[in-house]
C-alpha cells in the first residue's frame, strides 16, 4: 500500500485528493493546520498530521517519515508556495520520499516565461528547487477550474448584466477541468510511479470561448450577450493599468491567466487522459447542469475589492 502525505488537506482541491486516494486504497496522511476545522472524515487508512509549512523542515520531518509520495495542494503567496513548500521538500528529501506533486494544478504554466502571471512565477521558482533534489517532481496541469473561471474573479460571466465577455477572437480551444476531476486524476497520478520527473497534462474538456458560451446558453436556457472586450493587446494593457492601482493580485491575476489561455502559450500539450482510463472527466455541459448552474445567478454577497475568490 502506498503512503501519501497530502498538504492542504482542508482545501477545496486537497480534501478531494484525500478522498480519491483513500478510494484507491492508499494510506493517507492529511496535513492540517488546525485539527478542529474542516478535517477529513475518519477512515481506517487516514492519519491526521497537525502541522504548518511555516513550522519548517525539522518539524515537518516526522509527518513525511515512511511516506513515498507527497502531494501539495496548498494555496497562498510566496511564503507558502516557495518557502513553505521548500521546507516540505527538504523534509521529504531527508525522509527518502520518492516523488512530490507540488501545488501547481494550473494552465500549462511552463508554456510561458516569467512576468506573465504572478502566481505561475511562484510555482516556477519552486520547481527549480527540484533541480538539486533527490525527490522527483511530478507537476499536474489541468487548465482552468470552471468553479473559478465562470465565477466573478474571471469576469467572463456577469449574471446581473446577462453578458459573456471575451478577450481576443474567442476561437482558440481552452482547457477546463473541474476541481473534482483534478482530484481524481491527481490521486491516480500520485499512485503512478512512471510520472516521476514528468509534467502530466490531463483535462476535462477542451473548447473555445464561443463554444463555451453556447454550452452556457443551452444549460441556462437564456441568452448571454457576447461582449468583445478587445484584442489580446488590449487585455495586456488592461492588466498593466490594474497593476498600478491594485491592492491585491486578485484584481488582475485571473486576466493574466486569460492572456496565456487565449494566446495559446498555456495550452495543455500531450494530454494523458488515456493513461488513467478509470477517471471519466465531467463535460462542461454536465458541470453546468448540476453544481455549475450556480454561476447563472447573481451572487447574493458582493465581493470586496481584492478578496480571494472561492469556488461555487
Ligand atoms: N487551475 C485553476 O483554475 C485553479 C483555480 C484555483 C486554484 N487552483 C490551484 O489549486 C491548488 C489548491 O487550491 P484550492 O483552491 O484548493 O486552495 P484552498 O481551498 O484555499 O486551500 C488551501 C489549503 O492550503 C492550506 N495551507 C495554506 N497555507 C498553509 C501552510 N502554511 N501550511 C499548511 N497548509 C497551508 C490551507 O489550510 P487551512 O485550511 O488551514 O487554511 C488549505 O488546506 C492551488 O495550487 C491553486 O493555485 C487552480
mmCIF file of C-alpha atoms and ligand atoms in Angstrom:
data_model
loop_
_atom_site.group_PDB
_atom_site.id
_atom_site.type_symbol
_atom_site.label_atom_id
_atom_site.label_comp_id
_atom_site.label_asym_id
_atom_site.label_seq_id
_atom_site.Cartn_x
_atom_site.Cartn_y
_atom_site.Cartn_z
ATOM 1 C CA UNK A 1 0.000 0.000 0.000
ATOM 2 C CA UNK A 2 1.450 3.385 -0.998
ATOM 3 C CA UNK A 3 1.668 6.006 1.734
ATOM 4 C CA UNK A 4 0.905 9.550 0.578
ATOM 5 C CA UNK A 5 1.046 12.783 2.574
ATOM 6 C CA UNK A 6 -1.379 15.472 1.377
ATOM 7 C CA UNK A 7 -0.606 19.068 2.385
ATOM 8 C CA UNK A 8 -3.540 21.474 2.075
ATOM 9 C CA UNK A 9 -5.895 18.639 3.029
ATOM 10 C CA UNK A 10 -8.614 21.028 4.237
ATOM 11 C CA UNK A 11 -8.721 22.937 0.927
ATOM 12 C CA UNK A 12 -11.215 22.685 -1.956
ATOM 13 C CA UNK A 13 -8.844 20.531 -4.002
ATOM 14 C CA UNK A 14 -6.777 18.892 -1.255
ATOM 15 C CA UNK A 15 -9.807 17.492 0.596
ATOM 16 C CA UNK A 16 -10.963 15.751 -2.603
ATOM 17 C CA UNK A 17 -7.459 14.426 -3.313
ATOM 18 C CA UNK A 18 -7.529 12.797 0.146
ATOM 19 C CA UNK A 19 -10.931 11.235 -0.618
ATOM 20 C CA UNK A 20 -9.791 9.899 -4.006
ATOM 21 C CA UNK A 21 -6.544 8.479 -2.609
ATOM 22 C CA UNK A 22 -8.472 6.633 0.117
ATOM 23 C CA UNK A 23 -10.878 5.269 -2.501
ATOM 24 C CA UNK A 24 -7.850 3.933 -4.396
ATOM 25 C CA UNK A 25 -6.630 2.110 -1.299
ATOM 26 C CA UNK A 26 -3.727 4.393 -0.383
ATOM 27 C CA UNK A 27 -2.567 5.019 3.161
ATOM 28 C CA UNK A 28 -3.075 8.769 3.565
ATOM 29 C CA UNK A 29 -1.593 11.300 5.950
ATOM 30 C CA UNK A 30 -3.527 14.569 5.854
ATOM 31 C CA UNK A 31 -1.508 17.599 6.921
ATOM 32 C CA UNK A 32 -3.872 20.089 8.567
ATOM 33 C CA UNK A 33 -3.046 23.319 10.346
ATOM 34 C CA UNK A 34 -5.861 23.108 12.879
ATOM 35 C CA UNK A 35 -7.153 19.699 13.921
ATOM 36 C CA UNK A 36 -10.641 21.042 14.653
ATOM 37 C CA UNK A 37 -11.743 22.720 11.397
ATOM 38 C CA UNK A 38 -12.788 21.062 8.131
ATOM 39 C CA UNK A 39 -10.838 17.942 8.938
ATOM 40 C CA UNK A 40 -11.332 14.989 6.583
ATOM 41 C CA UNK A 41 -13.882 12.350 7.672
ATOM 42 C CA UNK A 42 -12.383 9.487 9.683
ATOM 43 C CA UNK A 43 -11.158 6.471 7.688
ATOM 44 C CA UNK A 44 -9.071 3.462 8.795
ATOM 45 C CA UNK A 45 -6.310 4.373 6.297
ATOM 46 C CA UNK A 46 -6.265 8.077 7.184
ATOM 47 C CA UNK A 47 -3.980 9.734 9.726
ATOM 48 C CA UNK A 48 -4.331 13.390 10.628
ATOM 49 C CA UNK A 49 -0.998 15.209 10.962
ATOM 50 C CA UNK A 50 -1.187 18.619 12.581
ATOM 51 C CA UNK A 51 1.387 20.990 11.168
ATOM 52 C CA UNK A 52 2.050 24.150 9.208
ATOM 53 C CA UNK A 53 4.545 24.505 6.346
ATOM 54 C CA UNK A 54 5.773 27.573 8.207
ATOM 55 C CA UNK A 55 6.932 25.279 11.048
ATOM 56 C CA UNK A 56 9.988 24.368 8.957
ATOM 57 C CA UNK A 57 11.505 21.121 7.701
ATOM 58 C CA UNK A 58 12.631 19.822 11.101
ATOM 59 C CA UNK A 59 9.091 19.971 12.482
ATOM 60 C CA UNK A 60 7.608 18.538 9.261
ATOM 61 C CA UNK A 61 10.058 15.630 9.173
ATOM 62 C CA UNK A 62 8.030 13.258 11.381
ATOM 63 C CA UNK A 63 4.997 13.623 9.111
ATOM 64 C CA UNK A 64 6.900 12.508 5.998
ATOM 65 C CA UNK A 65 8.983 9.699 7.538
ATOM 66 C CA UNK A 66 7.812 6.500 5.807
ATOM 67 C CA UNK A 67 5.946 8.390 3.061
ATOM 68 C CA UNK A 68 6.524 7.515 -0.629
ATOM 69 C CA UNK A 69 4.685 10.395 -2.300
ATOM 70 C CA UNK A 70 3.932 13.942 -1.126
ATOM 71 C CA UNK A 71 1.034 15.814 -2.741
ATOM 72 C CA UNK A 72 0.791 19.517 -2.033
ATOM 73 C CA UNK A 73 -2.489 21.352 -2.662
ATOM 74 C CA UNK A 74 -1.685 24.417 -0.573
ATOM 75 C CA UNK A 75 -2.613 27.903 -1.694
ATOM 76 C CA UNK A 76 -1.029 31.206 -0.771
ATOM 77 C CA UNK A 77 1.680 33.710 -1.582
ATOM 78 C CA UNK A 78 5.463 33.237 -1.790
ATOM 79 C CA UNK A 79 5.732 32.322 1.905
ATOM 80 C CA UNK A 80 3.578 29.243 1.215
ATOM 81 C CA UNK A 81 4.247 28.308 -2.432
ATOM 82 C CA UNK A 82 8.016 28.949 -2.386
ATOM 83 C CA UNK A 83 9.209 28.974 1.237
ATOM 84 C CA UNK A 84 6.648 26.599 2.765
ATOM 85 C CA UNK A 85 6.769 24.002 0.003
ATOM 86 C CA UNK A 86 10.591 24.195 0.067
ATOM 87 C CA UNK A 87 10.540 23.247 3.775
ATOM 88 C CA UNK A 88 8.269 20.328 2.947
ATOM 89 C CA UNK A 89 10.634 19.279 0.135
ATOM 90 C CA UNK A 90 13.655 19.437 2.464
ATOM 91 C CA UNK A 91 11.839 17.219 4.992
ATOM 92 C CA UNK A 92 10.841 14.849 2.157
ATOM 93 C CA UNK A 93 14.455 14.589 0.982
ATOM 94 C CA UNK A 94 15.647 13.593 4.442
ATOM 95 C CA UNK A 95 12.826 11.043 4.721
ATOM 96 C CA UNK A 96 13.699 9.432 1.379
ATOM 97 C CA UNK A 97 10.347 10.341 -0.256
ATOM 98 C CA UNK A 98 10.337 9.262 -3.933
ATOM 99 C CA UNK A 99 8.105 11.877 -5.535
ATOM 100 C CA UNK A 100 6.328 15.146 -4.819
ATOM 101 C CA UNK A 101 3.428 16.725 -6.687
ATOM 102 C CA UNK A 102 3.692 20.472 -5.997
ATOM 103 C CA UNK A 103 0.654 22.724 -5.795
ATOM 104 C CA UNK A 104 0.569 23.695 -9.496
ATOM 105 C CA UNK A 105 -2.832 22.398 -10.779
ATOM 106 C CA UNK A 106 -2.897 25.113 -13.360
ATOM 107 C CA UNK A 107 -2.910 26.010 -17.004
ATOM 108 C CA UNK A 108 0.380 24.918 -18.607
ATOM 109 C CA UNK A 109 2.500 27.382 -16.643
ATOM 110 C CA UNK A 110 5.711 26.034 -18.151
ATOM 111 C CA UNK A 111 4.449 27.032 -21.623
ATOM 112 C CA UNK A 112 5.268 30.696 -20.940
ATOM 113 C CA UNK A 113 8.005 32.608 -19.157
ATOM 114 C CA UNK A 114 8.418 34.771 -16.076
ATOM 115 C CA UNK A 115 6.496 38.018 -15.744
ATOM 116 C CA UNK A 116 3.262 36.825 -17.398
ATOM 117 C CA UNK A 117 1.445 35.584 -14.287
ATOM 118 C CA UNK A 118 2.464 36.276 -10.697
ATOM 119 C CA UNK A 119 1.081 33.014 -9.316
ATOM 120 C CA UNK A 120 2.788 30.963 -12.059
ATOM 121 C CA UNK A 121 6.089 32.674 -11.228
ATOM 122 C CA UNK A 122 5.908 31.382 -7.625
ATOM 123 C CA UNK A 123 5.341 27.835 -8.872
ATOM 124 C CA UNK A 124 8.161 28.111 -11.415
ATOM 125 C CA UNK A 125 10.588 29.288 -8.704
ATOM 126 C CA UNK A 126 9.605 26.322 -6.532
ATOM 127 C CA UNK A 127 10.009 23.910 -9.482
ATOM 128 C CA UNK A 128 13.671 24.967 -9.659
ATOM 129 C CA UNK A 129 14.216 23.577 -6.151
ATOM 130 C CA UNK A 130 13.897 20.052 -7.611
ATOM 131 C CA UNK A 131 16.967 20.539 -9.819
ATOM 132 C CA UNK A 132 19.203 19.573 -6.891
ATOM 133 C CA UNK A 133 16.719 17.359 -5.046
ATOM 134 C CA UNK A 134 16.613 13.594 -4.566
ATOM 135 C CA UNK A 135 12.809 13.837 -4.708
ATOM 136 C CA UNK A 136 11.372 13.640 -8.233
ATOM 137 C CA UNK A 137 8.870 16.316 -9.249
ATOM 138 C CA UNK A 138 5.558 15.399 -10.884
ATOM 139 C CA UNK A 139 3.691 18.511 -11.998
ATOM 140 C CA UNK A 140 -0.011 18.215 -12.816
ATOM 141 C CA UNK A 141 -1.528 20.644 -15.352
ATOM 142 C CA UNK A 142 -5.289 20.705 -15.908
ATOM 143 C CA UNK A 143 -6.210 24.086 -17.434
ATOM 144 C CA UNK A 144 -8.779 26.189 -15.578
ATOM 145 C CA UNK A 145 -11.239 25.108 -12.894
ATOM 146 C CA UNK A 146 -14.743 26.082 -14.149
ATOM 147 C CA UNK A 147 -15.622 26.723 -10.495
ATOM 148 C CA UNK A 148 -13.343 29.802 -10.732
ATOM 149 C CA UNK A 149 -13.316 30.510 -14.481
ATOM 150 C CA UNK A 150 -17.089 31.060 -14.535
ATOM 151 C CA UNK A 151 -17.100 32.863 -11.176
ATOM 152 C CA UNK A 152 -16.795 36.622 -10.606
ATOM 153 C CA UNK A 153 -12.969 36.745 -10.490
ATOM 154 C CA UNK A 154 -12.550 35.948 -14.205
ATOM 155 C CA UNK A 155 -15.208 38.490 -15.310
ATOM 156 C CA UNK A 156 -16.400 36.151 -18.073
ATOM 157 C CA UNK A 157 -19.975 35.632 -16.918
ATOM 158 C CA UNK A 158 -21.979 38.531 -15.498
ATOM 159 C CA UNK A 159 -25.359 37.133 -14.458
ATOM 160 C CA UNK A 160 -26.766 40.523 -13.430
ATOM 161 C CA UNK A 161 -25.986 42.075 -16.837
ATOM 162 C CA UNK A 162 -26.632 38.823 -18.749
ATOM 163 C CA UNK A 163 -23.283 39.064 -20.544
ATOM 164 C CA UNK A 164 -20.489 36.700 -21.570
ATOM 165 C CA UNK A 165 -17.198 38.563 -22.129
ATOM 166 C CA UNK A 166 -14.325 37.548 -24.373
ATOM 167 C CA UNK A 167 -10.869 38.997 -24.972
ATOM 168 C CA UNK A 168 -9.446 38.211 -28.412
ATOM 169 C CA UNK A 169 -11.400 36.310 -31.047
ATOM 170 C CA UNK A 170 -12.616 33.512 -28.734
ATOM 171 C CA UNK A 171 -11.694 30.901 -31.350
ATOM 172 C CA UNK A 172 -8.805 29.093 -29.652
ATOM 173 C CA UNK A 173 -9.523 25.975 -27.573
ATOM 174 C CA UNK A 174 -9.019 26.370 -23.836
ATOM 175 C CA UNK A 175 -8.658 23.614 -21.212
ATOM 176 C CA UNK A 176 -11.296 23.187 -18.493
ATOM 177 C CA UNK A 177 -11.222 20.617 -15.676
ATOM 178 C CA UNK A 178 -13.422 20.598 -12.567
ATOM 179 C CA UNK A 179 -11.882 20.510 -9.092
ATOM 180 C CA UNK A 180 -13.376 17.042 -8.570
ATOM 181 C CA UNK A 181 -11.842 15.655 -11.762
ATOM 182 C CA UNK A 182 -8.493 17.280 -10.947
ATOM 183 C CA UNK A 183 -8.550 15.465 -7.604
ATOM 184 C CA UNK A 184 -9.447 12.147 -9.258
ATOM 185 C CA UNK A 185 -6.636 12.490 -11.818
ATOM 186 C CA UNK A 186 -4.162 13.650 -9.156
ATOM 187 C CA UNK A 187 -4.832 10.628 -6.954
ATOM 188 C CA UNK A 188 -4.244 8.342 -9.960
ATOM 189 C CA UNK A 189 -1.069 10.240 -10.911
ATOM 190 C CA UNK A 190 0.204 10.167 -7.316
ATOM 191 C CA UNK A 191 -0.025 6.367 -7.345
ATOM 192 C CA UNK A 192 1.591 6.065 -10.804
ATOM 193 C CA UNK A 193 5.388 5.765 -10.349
ATOM 194 C CA UNK A 194 6.000 6.334 -14.080
ATOM 195 C CA UNK A 195 5.171 10.019 -13.566
ATOM 196 C CA UNK A 196 8.445 10.690 -11.677
ATOM 197 C CA UNK A 197 10.191 13.731 -13.150
ATOM 198 C CA UNK A 198 7.346 14.488 -15.590
ATOM 199 C CA UNK A 199 4.763 17.181 -16.245
ATOM 200 C CA UNK A 200 1.468 15.335 -16.633
ATOM 201 C CA UNK A 201 -1.315 17.083 -18.569
ATOM 202 C CA UNK A 202 -4.891 15.862 -18.140
ATOM 203 C CA UNK A 203 -8.129 17.616 -18.996
ATOM 204 C CA UNK A 204 -11.892 17.570 -18.564
ATOM 205 C CA UNK A 205 -12.840 19.229 -21.857
ATOM 206 C CA UNK A 206 -11.228 21.461 -24.468
ATOM 207 C CA UNK A 207 -13.462 24.030 -26.144
ATOM 208 C CA UNK A 208 -13.329 27.589 -27.483
ATOM 209 C CA UNK A 209 -14.821 30.538 -25.625
ATOM 210 C CA UNK A 210 -17.543 30.767 -28.282
ATOM 211 C CA UNK A 211 -18.364 27.070 -27.764
ATOM 212 C CA UNK A 212 -18.357 27.652 -24.000
ATOM 213 C CA UNK A 213 -20.926 30.431 -24.461
ATOM 214 C CA UNK A 214 -23.106 28.036 -26.491
ATOM 215 C CA UNK A 215 -22.891 25.463 -23.667
ATOM 216 C CA UNK A 216 -23.871 28.140 -21.144
ATOM 217 C CA UNK A 217 -26.841 29.282 -23.217
ATOM 218 C CA UNK A 218 -28.004 25.668 -23.645
ATOM 219 C CA UNK A 219 -27.633 24.863 -19.929
ATOM 220 C CA UNK A 220 -29.168 28.094 -18.608
ATOM 221 C CA UNK A 221 -31.952 28.308 -21.192
ATOM 222 C CA UNK A 222 -31.277 32.021 -21.669
ATOM 223 C CA UNK A 223 -29.315 34.277 -23.977
ATOM 224 C CA UNK A 224 -25.951 35.684 -22.813
ATOM 225 C CA UNK A 225 -24.987 38.765 -24.798
ATOM 226 C CA UNK A 226 -21.477 38.392 -26.239
ATOM 227 C CA UNK A 227 -19.249 41.296 -25.172
ATOM 228 C CA UNK A 228 -15.991 41.569 -27.101
ATOM 229 C CA UNK A 229 -13.720 43.402 -24.667
ATOM 230 C CA UNK A 230 -10.811 43.939 -27.054
ATOM 231 C CA UNK A 231 -7.742 42.316 -28.518
ATOM 232 C CA UNK A 232 -5.160 40.417 -26.502
ATOM 233 C CA UNK A 233 -3.005 43.575 -26.677
ATOM 234 C CA UNK A 234 -5.903 45.455 -25.069
ATOM 235 C CA UNK A 235 -6.036 42.749 -22.399
ATOM 236 C CA UNK A 236 -2.315 43.142 -21.650
ATOM 237 C CA UNK A 237 -2.797 46.918 -21.381
ATOM 238 C CA UNK A 238 -5.747 46.421 -19.004
ATOM 239 C CA UNK A 239 -3.591 44.195 -16.765
ATOM 240 C CA UNK A 240 -0.802 46.801 -16.729
ATOM 241 C CA UNK A 241 -3.340 49.513 -15.800
ATOM 242 C CA UNK A 242 -4.747 47.433 -12.934
ATOM 243 C CA UNK A 243 -1.293 46.565 -11.594
ATOM 244 C CA UNK A 244 -0.630 50.238 -10.840
ATOM 245 C CA UNK A 245 -3.634 50.559 -8.512
ATOM 246 C CA UNK A 246 -4.152 47.006 -7.279
ATOM 247 C CA UNK A 247 -4.380 46.291 -3.560
ATOM 248 C CA UNK A 248 -4.083 42.548 -4.276
ATOM 249 C CA UNK A 249 -3.044 40.263 -7.142
ATOM 250 C CA UNK A 250 -6.633 39.023 -7.182
ATOM 251 C CA UNK A 251 -7.526 42.201 -9.090
ATOM 252 C CA UNK A 252 -5.521 41.140 -12.160
ATOM 253 C CA UNK A 253 -4.224 37.560 -11.867
ATOM 254 C CA UNK A 254 -7.294 35.999 -13.499
ATOM 255 C CA UNK A 255 -6.761 38.258 -16.521
ATOM 256 C CA UNK A 256 -3.099 37.204 -16.546
ATOM 257 C CA UNK A 257 -4.245 33.587 -16.803
ATOM 258 C CA UNK A 258 -6.562 34.543 -19.672
ATOM 259 C CA UNK A 259 -3.693 36.091 -21.660
ATOM 260 C CA UNK A 260 -1.841 32.764 -21.686
ATOM 261 C CA UNK A 261 -5.035 30.777 -22.300
ATOM 262 C CA UNK A 262 -6.147 32.919 -25.227
ATOM 263 C CA UNK A 263 -2.744 33.319 -26.912
ATOM 264 C CA UNK A 264 -2.237 29.541 -26.672
ATOM 265 C CA UNK A 265 1.009 29.551 -24.667
ATOM 266 C CA UNK A 266 -0.737 27.917 -21.675
ATOM 267 C CA UNK A 267 -2.427 25.213 -23.752
ATOM 268 C CA UNK A 268 -2.016 21.676 -22.449
ATOM 269 C CA UNK A 269 0.225 19.511 -24.625
ATOM 270 C CA UNK A 270 0.491 15.724 -24.760
ATOM 271 C CA UNK A 271 -2.748 15.206 -22.823
ATOM 272 C CA UNK A 272 -2.515 11.886 -20.942
ATOM 273 C CA UNK A 273 -6.158 11.116 -20.064
ATOM 274 C CA UNK A 274 -5.747 7.720 -21.758
ATOM 275 C CA UNK A 275 -3.195 6.725 -19.093
ATOM 276 C CA UNK A 276 -5.974 6.985 -16.477
ATOM 277 C CA UNK A 277 -8.969 5.229 -18.096
ATOM 278 C CA UNK A 278 -10.787 4.826 -14.779
ATOM 279 C CA UNK A 279 -11.147 8.608 -14.472
ATOM 280 C CA UNK A 280 -14.144 9.770 -16.514
ATOM 281 C CA UNK A 281 -13.987 13.547 -16.630
ATOM 282 C CA UNK A 282 -17.081 15.706 -16.337
ATOM 283 C CA UNK A 283 -18.098 17.521 -19.512
ATOM 284 C CA UNK A 284 -18.765 21.250 -19.272
ATOM 285 C CA UNK A 285 -22.448 20.532 -20.053
ATOM 286 C CA UNK A 286 -22.670 18.042 -17.159
ATOM 287 C CA UNK A 287 -20.955 20.507 -14.808
ATOM 288 C CA UNK A 288 -23.338 23.301 -15.820
ATOM 289 C CA UNK A 289 -26.359 21.023 -15.415
ATOM 290 C CA UNK A 290 -25.523 20.455 -11.753
ATOM 291 C CA UNK A 291 -23.214 22.489 -9.453
ATOM 292 C CA UNK A 292 -22.220 24.884 -12.212
ATOM 293 C CA UNK A 293 -25.815 26.129 -12.545
ATOM 294 C CA UNK A 294 -24.980 28.356 -9.558
ATOM 295 C CA UNK A 295 -22.982 30.565 -11.968
ATOM 296 C CA UNK A 296 -26.201 31.677 -13.657
ATOM 297 C CA UNK A 297 -27.495 33.510 -10.559
ATOM 298 C CA UNK A 298 -26.069 36.838 -9.400
ATOM 299 C CA UNK A 299 -24.049 36.360 -6.167
ATOM 300 C CA UNK A 300 -26.018 37.234 -3.013
ATOM 301 C CA UNK A 301 -22.997 38.744 -1.278
ATOM 302 C CA UNK A 302 -20.936 41.305 -3.178
ATOM 303 C CA UNK A 303 -17.203 40.549 -3.215
ATOM 304 C CA UNK A 304 -14.838 43.014 -1.587
ATOM 305 C CA UNK A 305 -12.134 44.569 -3.777
ATOM 306 C CA UNK A 306 -9.133 42.195 -3.858
ATOM 307 C CA UNK A 307 -10.954 39.436 -1.936
ATOM 308 C CA UNK A 308 -9.543 35.944 -2.653
ATOM 309 C CA UNK A 309 -12.104 34.039 -4.753
ATOM 310 C CA UNK A 310 -13.917 30.897 -3.622
ATOM 311 C CA UNK A 311 -15.294 28.194 -5.919
ATOM 312 C CA UNK A 312 -19.061 27.678 -6.407
HETATM 313 N N1 LIG B 1 -6.485 25.991 -12.408
HETATM 314 C C1 LIG B 1 -7.316 26.783 -11.760
HETATM 315 O O1 LIG B 1 -8.217 27.400 -12.342
HETATM 316 C C2 LIG B 1 -7.174 26.933 -10.282
HETATM 317 C C3 LIG B 1 -8.099 27.717 -9.574
HETATM 318 C C4 LIG B 1 -7.975 27.795 -8.189
HETATM 319 C C5 LIG B 1 -6.938 27.138 -7.543
HETATM 320 N N2 LIG B 1 -6.045 26.424 -8.278
HETATM 321 C C6 LIG B 1 -4.907 25.754 -7.629
HETATM 322 O O2 LIG B 1 -5.323 24.632 -6.873
HETATM 323 C C7 LIG B 1 -4.477 24.490 -5.723
HETATM 324 C C8 LIG B 1 -5.347 24.357 -4.476
HETATM 325 O O3 LIG B 1 -6.174 25.493 -4.395
HETATM 326 P P1 LIG B 1 -7.532 25.491 -3.533
HETATM 327 O O4 LIG B 1 -8.468 26.430 -4.211
HETATM 328 O O5 LIG B 1 -7.943 24.089 -3.227
HETATM 329 O O6 LIG B 1 -6.995 26.191 -2.208
HETATM 330 P P2 LIG B 1 -7.787 26.412 -0.826
HETATM 331 O O7 LIG B 1 -9.158 25.847 -0.874
HETATM 332 O O8 LIG B 1 -7.607 27.852 -0.475
HETATM 333 O O9 LIG B 1 -6.945 25.512 0.199
HETATM 334 C C9 LIG B 1 -5.631 25.855 0.512
HETATM 335 C C10 LIG B 1 -5.103 24.838 1.502
HETATM 336 O O10 LIG B 1 -3.753 25.188 1.804
HETATM 337 C C11 LIG B 1 -3.607 25.116 3.221
HETATM 338 N N3 LIG B 1 -2.495 25.960 3.634
HETATM 339 C C12 LIG B 1 -2.282 27.257 3.346
HETATM 340 N N4 LIG B 1 -1.138 27.689 3.926
HETATM 341 C C13 LIG B 1 -0.621 26.628 4.577
HETATM 342 C C14 LIG B 1 0.533 26.427 5.381
HETATM 343 N N5 LIG B 1 1.380 27.431 5.651
HETATM 344 N N6 LIG B 1 0.751 25.190 5.903
HETATM 345 C C15 LIG B 1 -0.124 24.177 5.677
HETATM 346 N N7 LIG B 1 -1.230 24.307 4.932
HETATM 347 C C16 LIG B 1 -1.489 25.510 4.403
HETATM 348 C C17 LIG B 1 -4.956 25.588 3.749
HETATM 349 O O11 LIG B 1 -5.093 25.237 5.108
HETATM 350 P P3 LIG B 1 -6.176 25.979 6.082
HETATM 351 O O12 LIG B 1 -7.487 25.288 5.832
HETATM 352 O O13 LIG B 1 -5.637 25.761 7.436
HETATM 353 O O14 LIG B 1 -6.201 27.441 5.674
HETATM 354 C C18 LIG B 1 -5.875 24.796 2.829
HETATM 355 O O15 LIG B 1 -5.971 23.454 3.259
HETATM 356 C C19 LIG B 1 -3.537 25.698 -5.730
HETATM 357 O O16 LIG B 1 -2.317 25.369 -6.338
HETATM 358 C C20 LIG B 1 -4.249 26.683 -6.613
HETATM 359 O O17 LIG B 1 -3.413 27.596 -7.271
HETATM 360 C C21 LIG B 1 -6.151 26.280 -9.620
#
